[in-house]
Structure formats: structure tokens, C-alpha cells
Short mmCIF file of C-alpha atoms and ligand atoms in Angstrom, two decimals:
data_model
loop_
_atom_site.label_atom_id
_atom_site.label_comp_id
_atom_site.label_asym_id
_atom_site.label_seq_id
_atom_site.Cartn_x
_atom_site.Cartn_y
_atom_site.Cartn_z
CA UNK E 28 -27.39 1.36 -10.46
CA UNK E 29 -29.30 -1.63 -9.12
CA UNK E 30 -27.74 -3.31 -6.08
CA UNK E 31 -27.39 -6.50 -8.09
CA UNK E 32 -25.38 -4.76 -10.80
CA UNK E 33 -23.14 -3.20 -8.16
CA UNK E 34 -22.44 -6.66 -6.74
CA UNK E 35 -21.93 -8.16 -10.20
CA UNK E 36 -19.22 -5.62 -11.01
CA UNK E 37 -17.35 -6.59 -7.87
CA UNK E 38 -17.75 -10.29 -8.70
CA UNK E 39 -16.46 -9.70 -12.22
CA UNK E 40 -13.23 -8.09 -11.05
CA UNK E 41 -12.66 -10.68 -8.31
CA UNK E 42 -12.95 -13.32 -11.03
CA UNK E 43 -10.01 -11.76 -12.86
CA UNK E 44 -6.93 -13.39 -11.37
CA UNK E 45 -4.57 -10.47 -10.78
CA UNK E 46 -2.18 -12.21 -8.41
CA UNK E 47 0.89 -9.97 -8.34
CA UNK E 48 0.33 -9.10 -12.02
CA UNK E 49 -2.22 -9.20 -14.85
CA UNK E 50 -3.73 -5.93 -13.59
CA UNK E 51 -4.27 -4.80 -17.17
CA UNK E 52 -7.26 -7.15 -17.43
CA UNK E 53 -8.83 -5.36 -14.44
CA UNK E 54 -7.92 -1.97 -15.92
CA UNK E 55 -9.53 -2.92 -19.26
CA UNK E 56 -12.69 -4.12 -17.53
CA UNK E 57 -12.99 -0.85 -15.58
CA UNK E 58 -12.14 1.31 -18.58
CA UNK E 59 -14.87 -0.44 -20.67
CA UNK E 60 -17.32 0.01 -17.81
CA UNK E 61 -16.45 3.72 -17.55
CA UNK E 62 -16.75 4.10 -21.33
CA UNK E 63 -20.29 2.69 -21.28
CA UNK E 64 -21.15 5.58 -18.95
CA UNK E 65 -19.38 8.22 -21.01
CA UNK E 66 -16.29 8.48 -18.80
CA UNK E 67 -12.85 8.56 -20.41
CA UNK E 68 -9.93 6.81 -18.85
CA UNK E 69 -6.30 6.28 -19.60
CA UNK E 70 -4.15 3.23 -19.12
CA UNK E 71 -0.63 3.88 -17.92
CA UNK E 72 1.40 0.84 -18.88
CA UNK E 73 3.78 -0.51 -16.28
CA UNK E 74 4.88 -3.74 -17.96
CA UNK E 75 3.44 -6.41 -20.20
CA UNK E 76 -0.10 -7.22 -18.98
CA UNK E 77 0.30 -4.63 -16.26
CA UNK E 78 -1.32 -1.21 -16.50
CA UNK E 79 -2.55 1.43 -14.08
CA UNK E 80 -5.78 3.23 -14.84
CA UNK E 81 -6.49 6.96 -14.45
CA UNK E 82 -10.05 8.28 -14.88
CA UNK E 83 -11.76 11.53 -14.06
CA UNK E 84 -15.23 12.97 -13.70
CA UNK E 85 -16.27 16.58 -13.04
CA UNK E 86 -14.89 19.97 -14.00
CA UNK E 87 -11.25 20.88 -14.37
CA UNK E 88 -9.58 23.93 -12.97
CA UNK E 89 -11.04 23.47 -9.51
CA UNK E 90 -10.17 21.19 -6.60
CA UNK E 91 -9.25 17.57 -7.28
CA UNK E 92 -10.27 14.74 -4.98
CA UNK E 93 -8.27 11.56 -5.53
CA UNK E 94 -9.72 8.08 -5.14
CA UNK E 95 -7.22 5.25 -5.20
CA UNK E 96 -7.25 1.48 -5.09
CA UNK E 97 -4.86 -1.25 -6.14
CA UNK E 98 -5.83 -3.89 -8.69
CA UNK E 99 -3.36 -6.61 -7.71
CA UNK E 100 -4.06 -9.27 -5.11
CA UNK E 101 -1.77 -11.57 -3.16
CA UNK E 102 -1.35 -15.26 -3.90
CA UNK E 103 -4.33 -17.42 -2.93
CA UNK E 104 -2.07 -19.79 -0.99
CA UNK E 105 -3.19 -23.37 -0.35
CA UNK E 106 -6.25 -23.80 -2.60
CA UNK E 107 -7.37 -26.91 -0.73
CA UNK E 108 -7.98 -24.76 2.34
CA UNK E 109 -10.49 -22.49 0.58
CA UNK E 110 -14.22 -23.22 1.03
CA UNK E 111 -14.86 -21.52 -2.34
CA UNK E 112 -12.62 -21.11 -5.38
CA UNK E 113 -10.66 -17.84 -4.81
CA UNK E 114 -11.27 -16.55 -8.35
CA UNK E 115 -14.96 -17.46 -8.63
CA UNK E 116 -16.62 -14.91 -6.38
CA UNK E 117 -19.25 -16.66 -4.30
CA UNK E 118 -22.04 -14.99 -2.35
CA UNK E 119 -23.23 -16.73 0.78
CA UNK E 120 -25.10 -15.48 3.86
CA UNK E 121 -24.53 -11.84 3.03
CA UNK E 122 -20.83 -12.26 2.36
CA UNK E 123 -18.91 -12.31 -0.87
CA UNK E 124 -15.95 -14.69 -0.87
CA UNK E 125 -12.91 -14.52 -3.11
CA UNK E 126 -9.30 -13.36 -3.26
CA UNK E 127 -9.28 -9.58 -3.20
CA UNK E 128 -12.86 -9.27 -1.94
CA UNK E 129 -11.59 -7.33 1.07
CA UNK E 130 -8.10 -6.32 -0.09
CA UNK E 131 -9.16 -4.43 -2.06
CA UNK E 132 -11.39 -5.00 -5.03
CA UNK E 133 -14.47 -4.03 -3.02
CA UNK E 134 -12.93 -0.63 -2.23
CA UNK E 135 -11.86 -0.21 -5.85
CA UNK E 136 -15.28 -1.20 -7.23
CA UNK E 137 -17.05 1.03 -4.71
CA UNK E 138 -15.02 4.05 -5.85
CA UNK E 139 -15.55 3.30 -9.54
CA UNK E 140 -19.31 2.82 -9.07
CA UNK E 141 -19.59 5.98 -6.95
CA UNK E 142 -17.99 7.94 -9.82
CA UNK E 143 -20.26 6.33 -12.43
CA UNK E 144 -23.42 6.97 -10.45
CA UNK E 145 -22.47 10.60 -9.77
CA UNK E 146 -21.96 11.03 -13.50
CA UNK E 147 -25.19 9.23 -14.46
CA UNK E 148 -27.18 11.20 -11.90
CA UNK E 149 -25.73 14.41 -13.42
CA UNK E 150 -24.63 15.69 -10.01
CA UNK E 151 -23.09 19.14 -10.31
CA UNK E 152 -19.45 18.73 -9.34
CA UNK E 153 -17.50 21.97 -9.07
CA UNK E 154 -14.23 20.04 -9.19
CA UNK E 155 -12.82 16.71 -10.27
CA UNK E 156 -12.79 13.22 -8.85
CA UNK E 157 -9.73 11.41 -10.10
CA UNK E 158 -9.37 7.65 -9.88
CA UNK E 159 -5.84 6.29 -9.60
CA UNK E 160 -6.05 2.49 -9.89
CA UNK E 161 -2.66 0.93 -9.39
CA UNK E 162 -0.55 -2.14 -10.14
CA UNK E 163 1.82 -3.92 -7.79
CA UNK E 164 0.78 -2.39 -4.48
CA UNK E 165 1.42 -5.63 -2.63
CA UNK E 166 5.01 -5.92 -3.80
CA UNK E 167 6.31 -2.36 -3.45
CA UNK E 168 3.59 0.11 -4.41
CA UNK E 169 4.98 0.01 -7.95
CA UNK E 170 2.04 1.61 -9.74
CA UNK E 171 1.68 4.41 -7.21
CA UNK E 172 5.40 5.09 -7.58
CA UNK E 173 5.09 5.23 -11.38
CA UNK E 174 1.97 7.42 -11.37
CA UNK E 175 3.50 9.81 -8.84
CA UNK E 176 6.79 10.18 -10.69
CA UNK E 177 4.84 10.80 -13.91
CA UNK E 178 2.95 13.64 -12.23
CA UNK E 179 -0.50 12.05 -11.95
CA UNK E 180 -0.77 12.94 -8.26
CA UNK E 181 0.48 16.53 -8.58
CA UNK E 182 -2.98 18.08 -8.86
CA UNK E 183 -4.53 16.25 -5.88
CA UNK E 184 -6.07 18.33 -3.08
CA UNK E 185 -7.07 15.31 -0.98
CA UNK E 186 -6.80 11.54 -1.36
CA UNK E 187 -8.92 8.63 -0.24
CA UNK E 188 -7.28 5.20 -0.34
CA UNK E 189 -10.03 2.56 -0.40
CA UNK E 190 -8.11 -0.13 1.50
CA UNK E 191 -10.20 -2.11 3.98
CA UNK E 192 -10.36 0.02 7.11
CA UNK E 193 -13.08 -1.73 9.12
CA UNK E 194 -15.38 0.65 10.96
CA UNK E 195 -12.70 3.31 11.33
CA UNK E 196 -10.79 5.86 9.29
CA UNK E 197 -7.04 5.76 9.18
CA UNK E 198 -5.10 8.99 8.72
CA UNK E 199 -1.56 7.86 9.54
CA UNK E 200 0.66 4.85 9.07
CA UNK E 201 4.30 3.97 9.50
CA UNK E 202 6.83 4.02 6.71
CA UNK E 203 8.58 0.85 5.62
CA UNK E 204 12.13 0.28 4.40
CA UNK E 205 13.95 -2.85 3.26
CA UNK E 206 17.70 -3.06 2.89
CA UNK E 207 20.34 -5.59 1.89
CA UNK E 208 23.90 -5.53 3.19
CA UNK E 209 26.47 -7.80 1.61
CA UNK E 210 29.85 -8.59 3.05
CA UNK E 211 32.74 -9.80 0.92
CA UNK E 212 35.53 -11.76 2.63
CA UNK E 213 38.12 -14.29 1.54
CA UNK E 214 37.97 -18.07 1.65
CA UNK E 215 40.52 -20.02 3.69
CA UNK E 216 40.73 -23.28 5.56
CA UNK E 217 39.23 -22.81 9.00
CA UNK E 218 42.40 -24.20 10.55
CA UNK E 219 44.25 -21.21 9.06
CA UNK E 220 41.74 -18.37 9.47
CA UNK E 221 44.54 -15.79 9.33
CA UNK E 222 44.75 -16.47 5.58
CA UNK E 223 41.13 -15.53 5.01
CA UNK E 224 38.64 -12.78 5.81
CA UNK E 225 35.47 -13.87 7.59
CA UNK E 226 32.54 -12.25 5.78
CA UNK E 227 30.11 -13.27 8.54
CA UNK E 228 32.21 -11.63 11.26
CA UNK E 229 32.28 -8.40 9.26
CA UNK E 230 28.56 -8.54 8.65
CA UNK E 231 28.04 -8.91 12.39
CA UNK E 232 30.03 -5.71 12.95
CA UNK E 233 27.38 -3.95 10.90
CA UNK E 234 24.49 -5.65 12.68
CA UNK E 235 25.89 -4.77 16.11
CA UNK E 236 26.32 -1.11 15.14
CA UNK E 237 22.75 -0.96 13.83
CA UNK E 238 21.40 -2.50 17.03
CA UNK E 239 23.41 0.02 19.07
CA UNK E 240 21.78 2.81 17.08
CA UNK E 241 18.30 1.28 17.48
CA UNK E 242 18.78 1.05 21.25
CA UNK E 243 19.86 4.70 21.34
CA UNK E 244 16.64 5.98 19.74
CA UNK E 245 14.39 7.54 22.35
CA UNK E 246 11.83 9.23 20.14
CA UNK E 247 8.46 7.62 19.87
CA UNK E 248 5.34 8.67 18.01
CA UNK E 249 2.30 9.22 20.16
CA UNK E 250 0.11 7.74 17.47
CA UNK E 251 2.29 5.27 15.63
CA UNK E 252 4.44 4.00 18.47
CA UNK E 253 8.09 3.09 18.09
CA UNK E 254 10.38 2.95 15.13
CA UNK E 255 11.34 -0.72 14.67
CA UNK E 256 14.18 -2.62 13.02
CA UNK E 257 14.27 -6.33 12.34
CA UNK E 258 16.90 -8.45 10.64
CA UNK E 259 14.73 -10.80 8.61
CA UNK E 260 16.94 -12.77 6.19
CA UNK E 261 20.53 -13.84 6.66
CA UNK E 262 22.73 -16.03 4.47
CA UNK E 263 26.45 -16.70 4.34
CA UNK E 264 29.14 -19.31 4.13
CA UNK E 265 28.89 -22.69 2.43
CA UNK E 266 31.10 -25.12 4.26
CA UNK E 267 31.47 -25.57 7.99
CA UNK E 268 35.27 -25.85 7.93
CA UNK E 269 35.85 -22.93 5.55
CA UNK E 270 36.13 -19.26 6.35
CA UNK E 271 33.16 -17.70 4.52
CA UNK E 272 33.87 -15.31 1.67
CA UNK E 273 30.31 -14.03 1.42
CA UNK E 274 27.48 -13.11 3.76
CA UNK E 275 24.25 -11.19 3.33
CA UNK E 276 21.79 -9.64 5.70
CA UNK E 277 18.37 -8.22 4.88
CA UNK E 278 16.23 -6.20 7.22
CA UNK E 279 12.97 -4.31 7.48
CA UNK E 280 12.50 -1.01 9.26
CA UNK E 281 9.20 0.64 10.16
CA UNK E 282 9.67 4.38 10.36
CA UNK E 283 7.81 7.17 12.14
CA UNK E 284 7.95 10.91 11.37
CA UNK E 285 10.22 11.41 14.42
CA UNK E 286 12.79 8.94 13.03
CA UNK E 287 12.21 9.21 9.34
CA UNK E 288 13.50 7.44 6.25
CA UNK E 289 16.11 10.07 5.37
CA UNK E 290 17.60 9.92 8.87
CA UNK E 291 17.78 6.12 8.78
CA UNK E 292 19.47 6.15 5.38
CA UNK E 293 22.05 8.61 6.57
CA UNK E 294 22.80 6.70 9.81
CA UNK E 295 23.14 3.37 7.99
CA UNK E 296 25.40 4.89 5.37
CA UNK E 297 27.66 6.34 8.07
CA UNK E 298 27.88 2.95 9.80
CA UNK E 299 28.87 1.19 6.58
CA UNK E 300 31.35 3.92 5.57
CA UNK E 301 32.99 3.85 9.00
CA UNK E 302 33.31 0.05 9.05
CA UNK E 303 34.67 -0.01 5.51
CA UNK E 304 37.59 2.11 6.72
CA UNK E 305 38.78 -0.93 8.69
CA UNK E 306 41.20 -3.25 6.94
CA UNK E 307 39.51 -6.23 5.26
CA UNK E 308 35.93 -4.99 5.81
CA UNK E 309 34.02 -4.79 2.54
CA UNK E 310 30.35 -4.03 3.09
CA UNK E 311 27.83 -2.82 0.55
CA UNK E 312 24.44 -1.39 1.47
CA UNK E 313 21.48 -1.26 -0.92
CA UNK E 314 18.01 0.11 -0.18
CA UNK E 315 15.47 -2.19 -1.78
CA UNK E 316 12.33 -0.43 -0.63
CA UNK E 317 11.74 3.02 0.79
CA UNK E 318 8.21 3.99 1.77
CA UNK E 319 7.56 7.14 3.77
CA UNK E 320 5.41 7.31 6.88
CA UNK E 321 2.05 8.94 6.20
CA UNK E 322 0.95 11.39 8.81
CA UNK E 323 -2.01 13.38 7.68
CA UNK E 324 -4.05 16.12 9.31
CA UNK E 325 -6.63 14.51 11.58
CA UNK E 326 -8.85 17.59 11.19
CA UNK E 327 -8.72 17.73 7.40
CA UNK E 328 -12.01 18.30 5.63
CA UNK E 329 -11.81 14.90 3.92
CA UNK E 330 -11.39 13.11 7.28
CA UNK E 331 -14.34 15.02 8.69
CA UNK E 332 -16.48 14.28 5.61
CA UNK E 333 -15.69 10.57 5.87
CA UNK E 334 -16.72 10.55 9.52
CA UNK E 335 -19.86 12.49 8.76
CA UNK E 336 -20.69 10.33 5.71
CA UNK E 337 -20.38 7.16 7.76
CA UNK E 338 -22.51 8.57 10.56
CA UNK E 339 -25.25 9.72 8.19
CA UNK E 340 -25.43 6.33 6.51
CA UNK E 341 -24.83 3.97 9.41
CA UNK E 342 -26.10 6.02 12.34
CA UNK E 343 -22.93 5.63 14.37
CA UNK E 344 -19.64 7.45 14.76
CA UNK E 345 -16.32 5.89 13.84
CA UNK E 346 -12.87 6.83 15.11
CA UNK E 347 -9.88 8.27 13.32
CA UNK E 348 -6.89 6.01 13.92
CA UNK E 349 -3.29 5.29 12.95
CA UNK E 350 -2.27 1.88 11.62
CA UNK E 351 1.06 0.10 11.26
CA UNK E 352 0.79 -1.08 7.63
CA UNK E 353 1.92 0.88 4.58
CA UNK E 354 -0.28 1.77 1.57
CA UNK E 355 0.07 3.39 -1.86
CA UNK E 356 -0.28 6.71 -0.01
CA UNK E 357 3.41 6.39 0.93
CA UNK E 358 4.21 6.99 -2.75
CA UNK E 359 1.43 9.44 -3.62
CA UNK E 360 2.54 11.86 -0.87
CA UNK E 361 5.80 12.34 -2.79
CA UNK E 362 3.75 14.46 -5.24
CA UNK E 363 4.63 18.15 -5.68
CA UNK E 364 1.91 19.50 -3.42
CA UNK E 365 0.98 18.46 0.11
CA UNK E 366 -2.52 17.06 0.63
CA UNK E 367 -4.42 15.18 3.32
CA UNK E 368 -4.89 11.41 2.99
CA UNK E 369 -7.34 9.02 4.57
CA UNK E 370 -7.55 5.26 4.29
CA UNK E 371 -11.21 4.38 4.27
CA UNK E 372 -12.82 1.46 2.50
CA UNK E 373 -15.10 -1.55 2.82
CA UNK E 374 -13.84 -4.83 4.24
CA UNK E 375 -11.83 -5.85 7.20
CA UNK E 376 -8.04 -5.67 7.05
CA UNK E 377 -7.79 -8.67 9.38
CA UNK E 378 -9.27 -10.87 6.64
CA UNK E 379 -6.81 -9.63 4.04
CA UNK E 380 -4.31 -12.11 2.59
CA UNK E 381 -6.16 -15.02 4.22
CA UNK E 382 -7.91 -18.15 3.06
CA UNK E 383 -11.67 -17.53 2.62
CA UNK E 384 -11.15 -13.78 2.35
CA UNK E 385 -14.57 -12.14 2.16
CA UNK E 386 -16.42 -8.85 2.36
CA UNK E 387 -19.77 -8.09 3.88
CA UNK E 388 -21.98 -7.27 0.88
CA UNK E 389 -23.97 -4.65 2.77
CA UNK E 390 -20.77 -2.97 3.91
CA UNK E 391 -19.60 -2.77 0.28
CA UNK E 392 -22.94 -1.35 -0.94
CA UNK E 393 -23.11 1.18 1.92
CA UNK E 394 -19.60 2.37 1.15
CA UNK E 395 -20.63 3.30 -2.40
CA UNK E 396 -23.29 5.62 -0.98
CA UNK E 397 -20.87 7.02 1.60
CA UNK E 398 -18.27 7.78 -1.08
CA UNK E 399 -20.90 9.56 -3.17
CA UNK E 400 -21.99 11.72 -0.28
CA UNK E 401 -18.36 12.52 0.58
CA UNK E 402 -17.71 13.69 -2.98
CA UNK E 403 -20.79 15.91 -3.13
CA UNK E 404 -20.04 17.46 0.25
CA UNK E 405 -16.35 17.89 -0.53
CA UNK E 406 -17.12 20.09 -3.50
CA UNK E 407 -20.04 21.90 -1.95
CA UNK E 408 -18.61 22.89 1.40
ZN1 ZN T 514 -4.37 -3.72 -0.02
#
């Protein structure tokens, strides 16, 4: 493919506004593009106007290398602050500007184009490359969750997530959990608190127990650092001279393999159960979001091939690192079989979700070549 066509494809998908939805338009664009090159793909509907896309090239029955990218983008924010319209991709001084240029339509387009070019060039692939393009990554990895529970990740032998990694390869990240605890009390006049039940006081009992547990955790991950807990949203009460009958606390936890999601869920449940044994305490705990930490093998062949591919193309070595943020990998690793994961894609994560988000065009084009070399070497090693 000509460089210009490669860039045009990226521009085309940036121009599709897929802010927290409308991913089906991106899926349709990619599926038409694949079809023009003789590659079949399948839409997996998530909701109205929202569909994941699964496509494959190569031979079945052998190893399967997964490529994954999300098709949604985050809100463009204050439009007046953008130098260029966020959904009209604009090229200037070697950079391509637009919402999703870095996070992560460049990674997605690079993977799709790598697959198309490998097919067009009739490269012998003793195995399959499988694209898993997802919906709703930014709001809960919804598409990855759906594809994994429907078995689409069960045949993977390795997975590359094309999120912007900068000049490095990520092989581990923390897990992420959100919870909501509600506390039900009883209204009363604040001059006669004995007639009521203070929902805020009871919620604080929970918070204090959680903080006690957090302080008692000594384990730390050499690579990922500490497990963290933060209360992030709190509401309760409605009148300053009334005993509140309702209070709610939400929090976010970043987990590490040493203090994992299952352990946290069990500790929190015990805290709530124990407190609910007290008279007048009525707490309810709900897990809103539960993403596992990803901790892959640093010496996996896919990690090595990514390092080698980058070095061959760019002439310099890049490190393997751990990062704090979660990705679709947190869902895909729930598949039946264990497989190594790397996060490796064009763009710079520090520009993600920002005004004037952009990607270096050369970086995007180079990554297509690097992906192609990784695929060929993966199946021929
Ligand atoms: Zn992303």
C-alpha cells in the first residue's frame, strides 16, 4: 500500500465520531476495507450502532496471534480549545491531529493495514492473525468482555494490544476495580438523633475498616508498585438539621497480582457482613467494575519479537515496562487458555484524552512495518 493510502485510512476512521459509541460505523468501514482485499470479517453486535469486529488472515489449525484495538474514543472536551476540529483529521508538520489519533485509531489502523498487506503480498503464514476490534474500552472494556465471554479469545496464543506505548513495550499493568457502598438509615430531627439512624455514620464505619485494611497491606509489586484504594465519590444527607437516611460512597482500587481482585472482593464482603451484624447498620456493596491485573511473561516470544522488530526498523532498543493503566487485555486474559500479552502501538499515551491529540505520522507508518515483521517472525520461528 502507498504511504498516502495508509495515512488516508487512518484519517477516514478518525473522521468517524465514535465518542463512547457509534463504533459500528468504524467496524463497517474496516470490514468493507478488508472485503476489498478478500478478507472476511464478522461484526459482533453489542448494542444499537455498536459492534465489535473480528477478522482473520492465515491458516487455521495452527497458532493464533491476536491483534486488538478499541474503536471508541473519549469525548473531545472543550472544542474551542482545539487548534483543529477533532473529527476532521488534519496533517501538519509530520503530525496527524484528531480525537483518537493516538488513543488508539493509529494502532488499530496499523494492525488492520499490516494484515491487509500481508495478505496482498501473499506471505506464507503458518498460523492465523486474528483482529479483535472492540467497543467501549474507555468505559469498562465492554467489547473485550463480550468477545471474551463469547469465546473469541479462547484460541489466542499471544496478544498484541495496539494502545499507544511510546518507545517502549508494556507487558504488565495494574487491575482496576470500582465499587459502590450504600448505607440506609432513618430520618429524624437532628435535635432527637436517638429517633433516627445516621446513614453517614454507618458509611464511615465501612470506610474506616477499609482504610485499616489498606494500611495493613505490606505486599508490593516490584514492577507495578503498591495496591491503592481511593474513595472518589461520596453523597449523603439532604438537610443540615436532619439525620440522614441515605449515604453512598464510591471508590476505585488499583490491584496488583500480590493483592488481587478476588482477595479484595472477599475482604470487602467480610467487612460489610461484619458491620451489618450491628444493630441499625444496613450497608450494601456492589462491584461496578472488575478488571484484573495483567502480568505477562517478560521473556515471551511476542515480547522479544516486538523488541527485535522495533530495533530492526528504528535502529534502537526499547525497554519492556509495566504501566499503571488498564487495557482490554484485562478482559481478554479471562479466556480459557493462558497467553502472553504486550501493549505496543504507535502514539504517545501522554497525549491521550487531551486537546490537540496527535500522532507522529512516521511513527504510525513505521509501526505498520514493525507489526508485519513481528507476524512473519512469530510464525516462522
Ligand atoms: Zn486506549
